[in-house]
Coordinates of C-alpha atoms in Angstrom, one line a residue:
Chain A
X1 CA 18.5 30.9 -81.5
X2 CA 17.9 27.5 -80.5
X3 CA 19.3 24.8 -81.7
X4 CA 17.3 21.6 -83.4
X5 CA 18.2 19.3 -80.8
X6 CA 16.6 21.8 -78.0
X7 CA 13.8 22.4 -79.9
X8 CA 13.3 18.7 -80.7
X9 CA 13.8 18.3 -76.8
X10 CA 11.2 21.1 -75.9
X11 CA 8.6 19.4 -78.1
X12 CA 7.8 22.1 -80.8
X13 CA 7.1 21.3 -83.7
X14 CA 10.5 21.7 -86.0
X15 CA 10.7 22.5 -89.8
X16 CA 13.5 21.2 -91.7
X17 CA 14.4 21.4 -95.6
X18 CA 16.3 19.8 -97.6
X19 CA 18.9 20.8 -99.9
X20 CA 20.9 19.2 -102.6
X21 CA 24.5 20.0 -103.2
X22 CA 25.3 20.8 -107.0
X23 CA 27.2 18.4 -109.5
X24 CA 30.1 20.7 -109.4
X25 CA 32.7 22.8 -107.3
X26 CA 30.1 25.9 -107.2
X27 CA 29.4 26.1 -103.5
X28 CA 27.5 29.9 -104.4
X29 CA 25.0 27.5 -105.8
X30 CA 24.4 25.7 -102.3
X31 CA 24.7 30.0 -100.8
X32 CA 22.2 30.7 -103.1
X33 CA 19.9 28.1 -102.1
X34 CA 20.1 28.7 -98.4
X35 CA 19.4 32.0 -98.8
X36 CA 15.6 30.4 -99.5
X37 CA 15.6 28.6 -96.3
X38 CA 16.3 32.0 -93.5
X39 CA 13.1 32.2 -92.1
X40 CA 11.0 29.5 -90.2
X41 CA 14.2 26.8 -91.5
X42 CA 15.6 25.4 -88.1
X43 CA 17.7 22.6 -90.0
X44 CA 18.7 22.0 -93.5
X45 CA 19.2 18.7 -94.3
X46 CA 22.1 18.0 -97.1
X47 CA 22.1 15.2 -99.4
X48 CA 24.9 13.0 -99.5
X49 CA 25.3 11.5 -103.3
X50 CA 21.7 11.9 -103.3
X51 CA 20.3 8.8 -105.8
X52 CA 24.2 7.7 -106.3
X53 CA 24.8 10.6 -108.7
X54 CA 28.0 12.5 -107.7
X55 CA 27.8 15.7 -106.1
X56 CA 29.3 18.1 -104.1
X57 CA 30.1 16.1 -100.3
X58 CA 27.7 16.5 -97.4
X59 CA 29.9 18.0 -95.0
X60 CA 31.6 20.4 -97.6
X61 CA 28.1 21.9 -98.1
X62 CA 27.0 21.5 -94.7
X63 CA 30.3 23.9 -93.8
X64 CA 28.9 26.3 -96.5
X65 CA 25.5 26.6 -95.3
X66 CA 27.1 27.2 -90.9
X67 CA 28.8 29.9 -92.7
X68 CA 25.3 31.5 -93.9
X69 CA 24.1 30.6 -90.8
X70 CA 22.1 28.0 -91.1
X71 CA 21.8 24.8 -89.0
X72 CA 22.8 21.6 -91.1
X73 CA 22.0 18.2 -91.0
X74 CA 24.2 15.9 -92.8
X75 CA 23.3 13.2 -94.8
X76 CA 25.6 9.8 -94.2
X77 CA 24.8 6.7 -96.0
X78 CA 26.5 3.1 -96.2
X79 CA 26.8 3.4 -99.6
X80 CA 30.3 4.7 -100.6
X81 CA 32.0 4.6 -97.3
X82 CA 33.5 1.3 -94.5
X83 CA 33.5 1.3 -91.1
X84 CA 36.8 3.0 -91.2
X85 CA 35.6 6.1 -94.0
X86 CA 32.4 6.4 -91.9
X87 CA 33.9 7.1 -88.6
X88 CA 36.2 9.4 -90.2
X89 CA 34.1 11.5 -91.8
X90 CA 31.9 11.7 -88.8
X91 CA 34.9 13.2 -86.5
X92 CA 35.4 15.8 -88.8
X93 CA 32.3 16.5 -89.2
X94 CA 31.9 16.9 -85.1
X95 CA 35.4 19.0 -86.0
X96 CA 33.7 21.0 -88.1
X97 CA 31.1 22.1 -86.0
X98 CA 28.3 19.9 -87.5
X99 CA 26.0 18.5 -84.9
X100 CA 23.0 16.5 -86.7
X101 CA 23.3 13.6 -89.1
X102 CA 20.6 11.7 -91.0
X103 CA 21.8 7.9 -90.8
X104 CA 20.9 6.1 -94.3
X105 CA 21.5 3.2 -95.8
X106 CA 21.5 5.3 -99.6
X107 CA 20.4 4.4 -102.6
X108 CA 21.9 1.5 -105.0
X109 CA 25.0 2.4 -107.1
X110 CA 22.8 1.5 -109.8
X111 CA 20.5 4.3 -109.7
X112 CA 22.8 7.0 -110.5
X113 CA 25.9 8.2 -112.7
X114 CA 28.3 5.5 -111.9
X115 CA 26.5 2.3 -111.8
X116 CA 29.9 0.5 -112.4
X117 CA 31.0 1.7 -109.2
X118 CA 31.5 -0.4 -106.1
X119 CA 28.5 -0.3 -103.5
X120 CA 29.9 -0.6 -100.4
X121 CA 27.1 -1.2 -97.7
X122 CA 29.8 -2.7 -95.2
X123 CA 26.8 -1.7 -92.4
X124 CA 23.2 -1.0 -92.7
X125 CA 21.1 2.2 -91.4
X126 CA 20.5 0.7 -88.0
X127 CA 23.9 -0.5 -87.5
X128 CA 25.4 2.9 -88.9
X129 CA 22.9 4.1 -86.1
X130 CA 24.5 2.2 -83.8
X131 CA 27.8 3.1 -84.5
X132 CA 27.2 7.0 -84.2
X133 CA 25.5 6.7 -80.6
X134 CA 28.7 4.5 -79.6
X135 CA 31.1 7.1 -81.0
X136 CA 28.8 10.1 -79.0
X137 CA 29.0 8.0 -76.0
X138 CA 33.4 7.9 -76.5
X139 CA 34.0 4.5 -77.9
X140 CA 34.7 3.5 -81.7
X141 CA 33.6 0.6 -83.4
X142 CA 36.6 -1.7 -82.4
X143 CA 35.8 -0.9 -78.9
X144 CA 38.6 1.9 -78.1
X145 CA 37.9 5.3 -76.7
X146 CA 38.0 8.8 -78.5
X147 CA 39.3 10.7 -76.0
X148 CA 36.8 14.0 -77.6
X149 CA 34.0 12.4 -78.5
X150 CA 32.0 13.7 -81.2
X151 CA 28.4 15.2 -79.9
X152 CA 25.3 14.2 -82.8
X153 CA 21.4 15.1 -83.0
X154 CA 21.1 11.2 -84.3
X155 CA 18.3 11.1 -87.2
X156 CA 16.9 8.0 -89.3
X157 CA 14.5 7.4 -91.9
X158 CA 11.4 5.8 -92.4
X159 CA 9.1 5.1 -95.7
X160 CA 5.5 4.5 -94.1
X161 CA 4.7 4.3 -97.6
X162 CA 7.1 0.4 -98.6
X163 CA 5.6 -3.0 -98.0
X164 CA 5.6 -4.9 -96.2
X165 CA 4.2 -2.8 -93.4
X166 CA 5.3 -5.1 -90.5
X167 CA 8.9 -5.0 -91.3
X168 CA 9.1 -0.8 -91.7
X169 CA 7.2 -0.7 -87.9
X170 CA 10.0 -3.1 -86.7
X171 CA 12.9 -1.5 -88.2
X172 CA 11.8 1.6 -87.2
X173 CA 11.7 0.2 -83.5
X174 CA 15.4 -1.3 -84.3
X175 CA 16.7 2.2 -85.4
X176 CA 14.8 4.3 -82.1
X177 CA 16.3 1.2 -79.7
X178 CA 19.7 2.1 -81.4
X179 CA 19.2 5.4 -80.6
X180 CA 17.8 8.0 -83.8
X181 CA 16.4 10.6 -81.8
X182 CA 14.3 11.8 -84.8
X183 CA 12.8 10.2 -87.6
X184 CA 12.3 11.6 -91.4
X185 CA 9.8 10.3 -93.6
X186 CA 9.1 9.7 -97.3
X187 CA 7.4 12.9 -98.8
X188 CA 3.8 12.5 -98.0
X189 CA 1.4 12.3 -101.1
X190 CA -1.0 9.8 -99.7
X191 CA -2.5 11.0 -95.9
X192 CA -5.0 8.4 -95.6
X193 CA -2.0 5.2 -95.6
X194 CA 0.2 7.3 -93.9
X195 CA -2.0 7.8 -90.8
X196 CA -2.4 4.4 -91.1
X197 CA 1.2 4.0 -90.9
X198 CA 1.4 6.0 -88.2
X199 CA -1.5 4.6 -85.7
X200 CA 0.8 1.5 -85.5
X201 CA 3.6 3.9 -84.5
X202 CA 1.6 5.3 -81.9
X203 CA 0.3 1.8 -81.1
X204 CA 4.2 0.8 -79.9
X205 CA 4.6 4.0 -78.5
X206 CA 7.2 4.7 -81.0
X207 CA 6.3 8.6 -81.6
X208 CA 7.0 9.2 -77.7
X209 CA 10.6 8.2 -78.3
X210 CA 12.0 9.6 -80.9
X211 CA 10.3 12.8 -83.0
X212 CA 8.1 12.0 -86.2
X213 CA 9.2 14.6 -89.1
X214 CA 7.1 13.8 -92.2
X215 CA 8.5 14.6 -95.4
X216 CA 6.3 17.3 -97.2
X217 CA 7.3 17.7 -101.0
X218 CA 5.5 21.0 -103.4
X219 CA 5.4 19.9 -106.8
X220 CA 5.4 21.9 -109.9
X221 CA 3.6 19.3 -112.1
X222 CA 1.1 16.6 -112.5
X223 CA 4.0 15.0 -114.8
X224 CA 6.5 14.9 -111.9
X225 CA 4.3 13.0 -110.1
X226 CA 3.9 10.9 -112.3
X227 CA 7.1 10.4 -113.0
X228 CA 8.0 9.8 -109.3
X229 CA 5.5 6.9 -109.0
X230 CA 7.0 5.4 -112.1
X231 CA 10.5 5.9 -111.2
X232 CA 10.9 6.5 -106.8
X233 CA 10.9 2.8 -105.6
X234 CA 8.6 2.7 -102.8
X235 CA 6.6 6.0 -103.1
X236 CA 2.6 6.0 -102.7
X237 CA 1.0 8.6 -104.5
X238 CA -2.9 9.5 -103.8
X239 CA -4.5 8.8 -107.1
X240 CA -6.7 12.3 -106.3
X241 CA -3.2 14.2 -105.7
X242 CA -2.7 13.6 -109.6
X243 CA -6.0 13.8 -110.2
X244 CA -6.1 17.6 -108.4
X245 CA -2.3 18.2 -110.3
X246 CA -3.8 17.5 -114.0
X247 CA -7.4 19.6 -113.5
X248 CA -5.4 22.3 -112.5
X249 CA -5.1 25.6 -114.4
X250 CA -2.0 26.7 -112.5
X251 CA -0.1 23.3 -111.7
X252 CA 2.5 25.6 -109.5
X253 CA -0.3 27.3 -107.2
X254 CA -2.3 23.9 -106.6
X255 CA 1.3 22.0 -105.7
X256 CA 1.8 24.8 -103.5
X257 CA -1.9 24.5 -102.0
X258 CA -1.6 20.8 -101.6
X259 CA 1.6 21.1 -99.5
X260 CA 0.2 24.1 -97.4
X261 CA -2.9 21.5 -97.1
X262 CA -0.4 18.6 -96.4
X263 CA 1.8 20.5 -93.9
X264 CA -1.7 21.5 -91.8
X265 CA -3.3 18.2 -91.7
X266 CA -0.2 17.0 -90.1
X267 CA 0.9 19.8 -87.8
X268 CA -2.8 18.5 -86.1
X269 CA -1.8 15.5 -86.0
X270 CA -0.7 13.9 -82.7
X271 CA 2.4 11.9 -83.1
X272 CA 4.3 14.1 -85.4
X273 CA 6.8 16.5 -84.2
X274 CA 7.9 18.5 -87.5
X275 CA 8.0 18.7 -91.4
X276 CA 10.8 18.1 -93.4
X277 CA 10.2 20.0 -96.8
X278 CA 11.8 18.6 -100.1
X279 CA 11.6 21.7 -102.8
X280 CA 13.8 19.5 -104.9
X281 CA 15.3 22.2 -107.2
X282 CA 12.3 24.8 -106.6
X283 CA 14.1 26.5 -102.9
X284 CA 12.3 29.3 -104.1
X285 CA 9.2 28.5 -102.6
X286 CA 9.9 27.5 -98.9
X287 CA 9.1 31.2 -97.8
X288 CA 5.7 31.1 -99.7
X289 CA 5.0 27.4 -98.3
X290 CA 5.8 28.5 -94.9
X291 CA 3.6 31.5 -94.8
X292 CA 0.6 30.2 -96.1
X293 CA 1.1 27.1 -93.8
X294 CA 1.4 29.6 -91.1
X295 CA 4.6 28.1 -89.9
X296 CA 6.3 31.9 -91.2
X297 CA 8.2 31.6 -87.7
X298 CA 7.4 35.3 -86.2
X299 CA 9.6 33.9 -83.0
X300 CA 12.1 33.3 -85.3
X301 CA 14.2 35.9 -85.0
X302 CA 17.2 37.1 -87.6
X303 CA 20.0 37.5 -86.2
Chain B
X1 CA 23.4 -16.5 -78.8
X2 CA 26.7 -17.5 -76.1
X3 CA 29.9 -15.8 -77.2
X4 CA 31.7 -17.4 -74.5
X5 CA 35.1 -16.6 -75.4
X6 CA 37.1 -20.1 -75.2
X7 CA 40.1 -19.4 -73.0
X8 CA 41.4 -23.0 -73.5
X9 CA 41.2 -23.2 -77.3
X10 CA 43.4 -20.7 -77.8
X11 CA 46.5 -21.9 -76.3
X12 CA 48.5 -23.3 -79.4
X13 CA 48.0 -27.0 -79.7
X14 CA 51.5 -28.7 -81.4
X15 CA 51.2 -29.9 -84.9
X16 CA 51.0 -33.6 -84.7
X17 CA 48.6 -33.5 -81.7
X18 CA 46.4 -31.8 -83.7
X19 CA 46.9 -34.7 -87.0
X20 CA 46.7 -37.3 -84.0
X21 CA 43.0 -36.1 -83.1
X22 CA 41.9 -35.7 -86.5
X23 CA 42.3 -39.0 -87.3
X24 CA 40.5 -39.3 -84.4
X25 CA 37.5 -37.1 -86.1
X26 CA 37.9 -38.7 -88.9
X27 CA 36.1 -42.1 -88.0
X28 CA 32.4 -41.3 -87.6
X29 CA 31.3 -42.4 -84.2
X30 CA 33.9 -39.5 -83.1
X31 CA 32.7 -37.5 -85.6
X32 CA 28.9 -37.7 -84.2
X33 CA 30.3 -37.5 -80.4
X34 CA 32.1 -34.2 -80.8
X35 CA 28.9 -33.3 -83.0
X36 CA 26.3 -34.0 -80.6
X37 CA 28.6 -32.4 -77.7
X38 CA 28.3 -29.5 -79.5
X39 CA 24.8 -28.8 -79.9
X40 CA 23.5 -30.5 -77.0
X41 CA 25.1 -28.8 -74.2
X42 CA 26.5 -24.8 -74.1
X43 CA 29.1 -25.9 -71.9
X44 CA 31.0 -27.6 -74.1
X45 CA 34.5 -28.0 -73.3
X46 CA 35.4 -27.0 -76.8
X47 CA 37.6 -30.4 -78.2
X48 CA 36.8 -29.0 -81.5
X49 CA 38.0 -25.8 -80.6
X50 CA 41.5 -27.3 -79.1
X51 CA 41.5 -29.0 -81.8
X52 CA 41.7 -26.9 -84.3
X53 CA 43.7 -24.0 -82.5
X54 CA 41.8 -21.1 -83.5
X55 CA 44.5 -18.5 -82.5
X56 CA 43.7 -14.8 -82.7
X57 CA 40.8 -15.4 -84.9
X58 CA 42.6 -17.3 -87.4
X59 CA 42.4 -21.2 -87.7
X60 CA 45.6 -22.9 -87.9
X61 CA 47.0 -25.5 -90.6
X62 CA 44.6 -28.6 -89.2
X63 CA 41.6 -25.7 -89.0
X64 CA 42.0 -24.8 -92.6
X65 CA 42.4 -28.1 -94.0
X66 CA 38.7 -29.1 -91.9
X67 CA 37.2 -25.9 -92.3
X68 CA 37.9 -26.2 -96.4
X69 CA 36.2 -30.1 -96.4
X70 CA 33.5 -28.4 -94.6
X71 CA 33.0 -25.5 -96.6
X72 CA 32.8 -27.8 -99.7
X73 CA 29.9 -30.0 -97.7
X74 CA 27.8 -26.4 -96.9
X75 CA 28.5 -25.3 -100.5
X76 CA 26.9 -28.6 -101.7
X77 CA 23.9 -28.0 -99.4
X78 CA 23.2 -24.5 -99.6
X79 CA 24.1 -23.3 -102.7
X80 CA 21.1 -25.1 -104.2
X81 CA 19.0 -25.1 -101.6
X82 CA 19.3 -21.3 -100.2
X83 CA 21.7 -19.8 -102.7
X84 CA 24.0 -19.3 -100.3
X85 CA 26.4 -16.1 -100.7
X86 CA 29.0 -17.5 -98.4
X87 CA 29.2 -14.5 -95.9
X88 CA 30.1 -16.7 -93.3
X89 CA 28.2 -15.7 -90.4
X90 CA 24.9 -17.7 -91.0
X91 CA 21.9 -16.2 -90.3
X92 CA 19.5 -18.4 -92.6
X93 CA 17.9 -20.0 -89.0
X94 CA 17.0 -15.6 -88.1
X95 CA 16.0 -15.1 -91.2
X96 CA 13.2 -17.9 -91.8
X97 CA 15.7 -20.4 -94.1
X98 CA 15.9 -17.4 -96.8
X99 CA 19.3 -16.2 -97.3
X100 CA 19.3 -12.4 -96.2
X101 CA 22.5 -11.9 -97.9
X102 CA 20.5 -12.1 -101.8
X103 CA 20.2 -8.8 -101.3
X104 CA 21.8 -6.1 -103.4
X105 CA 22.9 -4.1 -100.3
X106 CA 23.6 -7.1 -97.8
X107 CA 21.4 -5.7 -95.6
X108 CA 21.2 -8.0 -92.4
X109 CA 18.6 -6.3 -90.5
X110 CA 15.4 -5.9 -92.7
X111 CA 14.3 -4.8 -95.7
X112 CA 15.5 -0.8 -96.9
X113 CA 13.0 1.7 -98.3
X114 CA 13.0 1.1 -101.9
X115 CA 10.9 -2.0 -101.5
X116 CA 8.2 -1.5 -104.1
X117 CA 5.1 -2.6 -104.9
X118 CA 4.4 -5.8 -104.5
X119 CA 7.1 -7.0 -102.3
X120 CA 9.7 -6.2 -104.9
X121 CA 13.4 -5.5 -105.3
X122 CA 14.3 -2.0 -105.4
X123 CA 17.4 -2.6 -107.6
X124 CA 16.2 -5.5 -109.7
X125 CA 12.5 -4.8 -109.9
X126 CA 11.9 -8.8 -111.5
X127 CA 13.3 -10.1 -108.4
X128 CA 11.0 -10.1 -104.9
X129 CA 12.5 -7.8 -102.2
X130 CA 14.2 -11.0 -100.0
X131 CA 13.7 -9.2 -96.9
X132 CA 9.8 -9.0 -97.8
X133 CA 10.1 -12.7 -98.1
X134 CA 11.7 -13.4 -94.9
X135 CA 8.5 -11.3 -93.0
X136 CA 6.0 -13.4 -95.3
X137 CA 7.7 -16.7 -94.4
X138 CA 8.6 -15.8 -90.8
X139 CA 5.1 -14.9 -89.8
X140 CA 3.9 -18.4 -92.1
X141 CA 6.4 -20.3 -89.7
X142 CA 6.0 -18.0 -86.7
X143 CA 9.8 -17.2 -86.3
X144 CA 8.7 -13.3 -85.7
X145 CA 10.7 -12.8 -83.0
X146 CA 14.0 -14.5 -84.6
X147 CA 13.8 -10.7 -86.5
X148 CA 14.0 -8.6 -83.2
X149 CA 17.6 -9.2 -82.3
X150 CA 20.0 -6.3 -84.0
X151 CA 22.5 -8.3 -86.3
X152 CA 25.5 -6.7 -85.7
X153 CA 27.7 -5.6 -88.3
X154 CA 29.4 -7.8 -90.6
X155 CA 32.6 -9.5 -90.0
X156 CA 34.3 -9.4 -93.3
X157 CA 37.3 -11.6 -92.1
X158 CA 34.6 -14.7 -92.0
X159 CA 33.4 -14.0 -96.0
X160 CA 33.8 -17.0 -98.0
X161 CA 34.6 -19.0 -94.9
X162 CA 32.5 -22.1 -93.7
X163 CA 29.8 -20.8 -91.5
X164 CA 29.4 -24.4 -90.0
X165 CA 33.3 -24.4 -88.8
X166 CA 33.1 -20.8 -87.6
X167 CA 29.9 -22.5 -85.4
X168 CA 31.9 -25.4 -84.2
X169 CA 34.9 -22.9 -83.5
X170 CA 32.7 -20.3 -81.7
X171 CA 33.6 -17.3 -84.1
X172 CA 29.6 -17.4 -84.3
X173 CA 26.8 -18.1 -82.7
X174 CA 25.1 -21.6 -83.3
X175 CA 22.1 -21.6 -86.0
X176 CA 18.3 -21.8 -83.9
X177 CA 16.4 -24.4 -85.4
X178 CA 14.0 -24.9 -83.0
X179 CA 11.9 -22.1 -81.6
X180 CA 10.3 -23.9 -78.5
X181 CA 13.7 -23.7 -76.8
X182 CA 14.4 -20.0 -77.6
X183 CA 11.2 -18.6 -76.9
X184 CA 11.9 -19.8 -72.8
X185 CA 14.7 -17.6 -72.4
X186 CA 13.9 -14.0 -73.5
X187 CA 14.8 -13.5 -77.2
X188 CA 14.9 -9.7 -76.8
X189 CA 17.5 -8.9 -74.7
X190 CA 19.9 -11.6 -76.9
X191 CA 21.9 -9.2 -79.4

């Protein structure tokens, strides 16, 4: 099978889905969610301390999910680690036989389960960025060599979705010249600013460089939309996306419609390489997503 | 921004040359010399730097006793004026004269995803995102291109150190106050 990085090289268009580790020691909880994301999946992307709340480490779960045979991507943010944690954690991860991570920044301490707790943030996204692509090319931070460097698929993130709009265009150059070789976006509810977002990415030639995966998330619920808009900082909701969630008689089937929907008007998109899927706690429906979106994967063999 | 390294000022200067030349500072005709020979010219021979022996990144005994009156100036001026968090490694000129380092997460290279509506703070949702204020401003006092350089990470060694004596003892790069000057040479490929 091919790995995420080839396909990301061939141009096709890649599907990726995220998965959150559980507040506890359970890895058959992470098994058990995986087993949703077989078919069509060609990297699952693992939270690290998703919203600051404690969970179950990135790489830990990342380990599981090679063992079910699945490709990860891990999650590393600034957050809760220096210089010094960062490049550790990233050797053995490379040890490990992890070769993708997401480069983040994270969310505040303040947002989760230990708002006492120190935030770190000794570097920020495009530095941590930085820092990986020096370690794959055989040097660490202070300048001295690894004598086995570490081999990453580097990924960063963008919110199309944030003000102001100039800044996330020119951070989003910063992290490409730094060297993300693919970028994951917000969970798109709102097409119309997105493209918008996106025609001044294609304007600076950014999509060329590095591959575009929008963030596609099914929702169960009018109310958890809602609730995202109130609580997410920086998410755009399409007032007609809530408006379609609350007329609904089945709330679950229209969420699913409006990914599948979601997931086709941007597989015809120019500019965007893949979809990143976010079934926060609803793994369950990936398969069903995937099929209706036609993105089922019948060259995606099991093996 | 030159990071010449200054071969000179790091061989140790004796103790009581370096209390004979800061008297010499201290009179303020000297004071505005070594000043102006700082900022005017990038080959400066580095007097301040002899002066105060910066060896192996640390400042010696005269160093800490000028780099604390200094610190006590640049507290007196920024504090009220920029609400300065003392990192150290000024970036205020970058950053449009708004201190980048207001921000919850430090962040030194734009603003991070959480910005909300509005323009404002992810963390503290009364406050306005500071790095959505820098854009505002630097596009109001067209300093754009000030944002393209990649700030590199941190040096936590220089926090709660006078940025102003880490400029005059080339552990940073001088502030860029005016633009005309900068925009000659190519700002991009400066990192």
């Amino acid at each position: 099978m091919m790995t995420l990085a080839e396909k990301i090289d061939r141009g096709e268009f890649v599907v990726t889905a995220e998965l959150g580790p559980p507040q506890s020691s359970n890895g058959d909880v992470i098994r058990r969610k995986a087993a949703h994301f077989r078919r069509g999946i060609d990297g699952v992307n693992i939270t690290d301390n998703q919203t600051a709340i404690v969970r179950l480490s990135s790489i830990s779960a990342a380990v599981i999910c090679r063992q079910e045979g699945l490709e990860p991507i891990i999650q590393m943010t600034c957050r809760d680690r220096n210089r010094i944690a960062v490049q550790s954690d990233l050797l053995g991860a490379a040890a490990l036989g992890i070769g993708n991570v997401l480069c983040l920044s994270g969310d505040f301490t303040s947002f989760g389960n230990h708002p006492e707790a120190r935030p770190v943030f000794d570097m920020d996204s495009i530095q941590l960025i930085a820092a990986v692509k020096g370690m794959t090319e055989g040097r660490f931070l202070s300048g001295d060599p690894i004598k086995t460097p570490p081999s990453f698929l580097i990924g960063g993130a963008a919110n199309p979705f944030a003000e102001p709009l100039d800044a996330r265009i020119h951070r989003l150059e910063k992290k490409i010249d730094a060297g993300a070789a693919f970028i994951q976006t917000q969970p798109v509810f709102d097409l119309e600013y997105f493209f918008r977002w996106l025609e001044r990415v294609r304007e600076r030639d950014l999509d060329r460089r590095a591959a575009i995966i929008a963030g596609v998330m099914p929702v169960k619920s009018a109310a958890a939309l809602r609730y995202m808009q109130d609580n997410v900082p920086g998410m755009r909701i399409h007032p007609d996306v809530i408006a379609r969630m609350e007329a609904a008689d089945h709330p679950e089937e229209t969420g699913v419609r409006e990914a599948v929907e979601t997931i086709r008007a941007l597989r015809r998109t120019e500019g965007i390489r893949g979809v990143h899927l976010m079934p926060l706690n609803w793994e369950s429906v990936t398969p069903v997503l995937l099929d209706a979106a036609g993105l089922g994967g019948s060259e995606q063999k099991e093996e | 921004m030159q990071k010449a390294g200054h071969e000179k000022g790091k061989t140790p200067v004796p103790d009581g040359i370096i209390l004979q030349r800061l008297s010499l500072l201290l009179t303020w005709k000297n004071f505005i010399f070594f000043y102006t020979l700082r900022v005017e010219s990038d080959v400066t021979p580095g007097l301040l730097v002899s002066l105060v022996t910066v060896d192996k990144g640390r400042p010696g005994r005269a160093g800490r006793i000028i780099s604390r009156i200094l610190l006590f100036g640049e507290d007196l001026i920024k504090k009220p004026l920029f609400r300065c968090q003392q990192c150290g490694e000024c970036i205020l000129s970058h950053t449009a004269f708004i201190c980048s380092q207001r921000c919850p997460k430090r962040l030194r290279n734009g603003p991070c995803g959480g910005t909300r509506d509005g323009g404002r703070c992810e963390v503290f949702p009364e406050r306005t995102c500071v790095w959505y204020a820098i854009y505002r401003r630097s596009r109001l006092l067209r300093r754009g291109v000030l944002l393209d350089a990649v700030e590199p990470m941190h040096n936590w060694r220089l926090e709660k150190s006078s940025a102003w004596f880490n400029v005059f003892t080339r552990r940073i790069g001088p502030p860029v106050l005016f633009l005309r000057k900068q925009n000659d040479d190519d700002t991009r490929g400066k990192n």
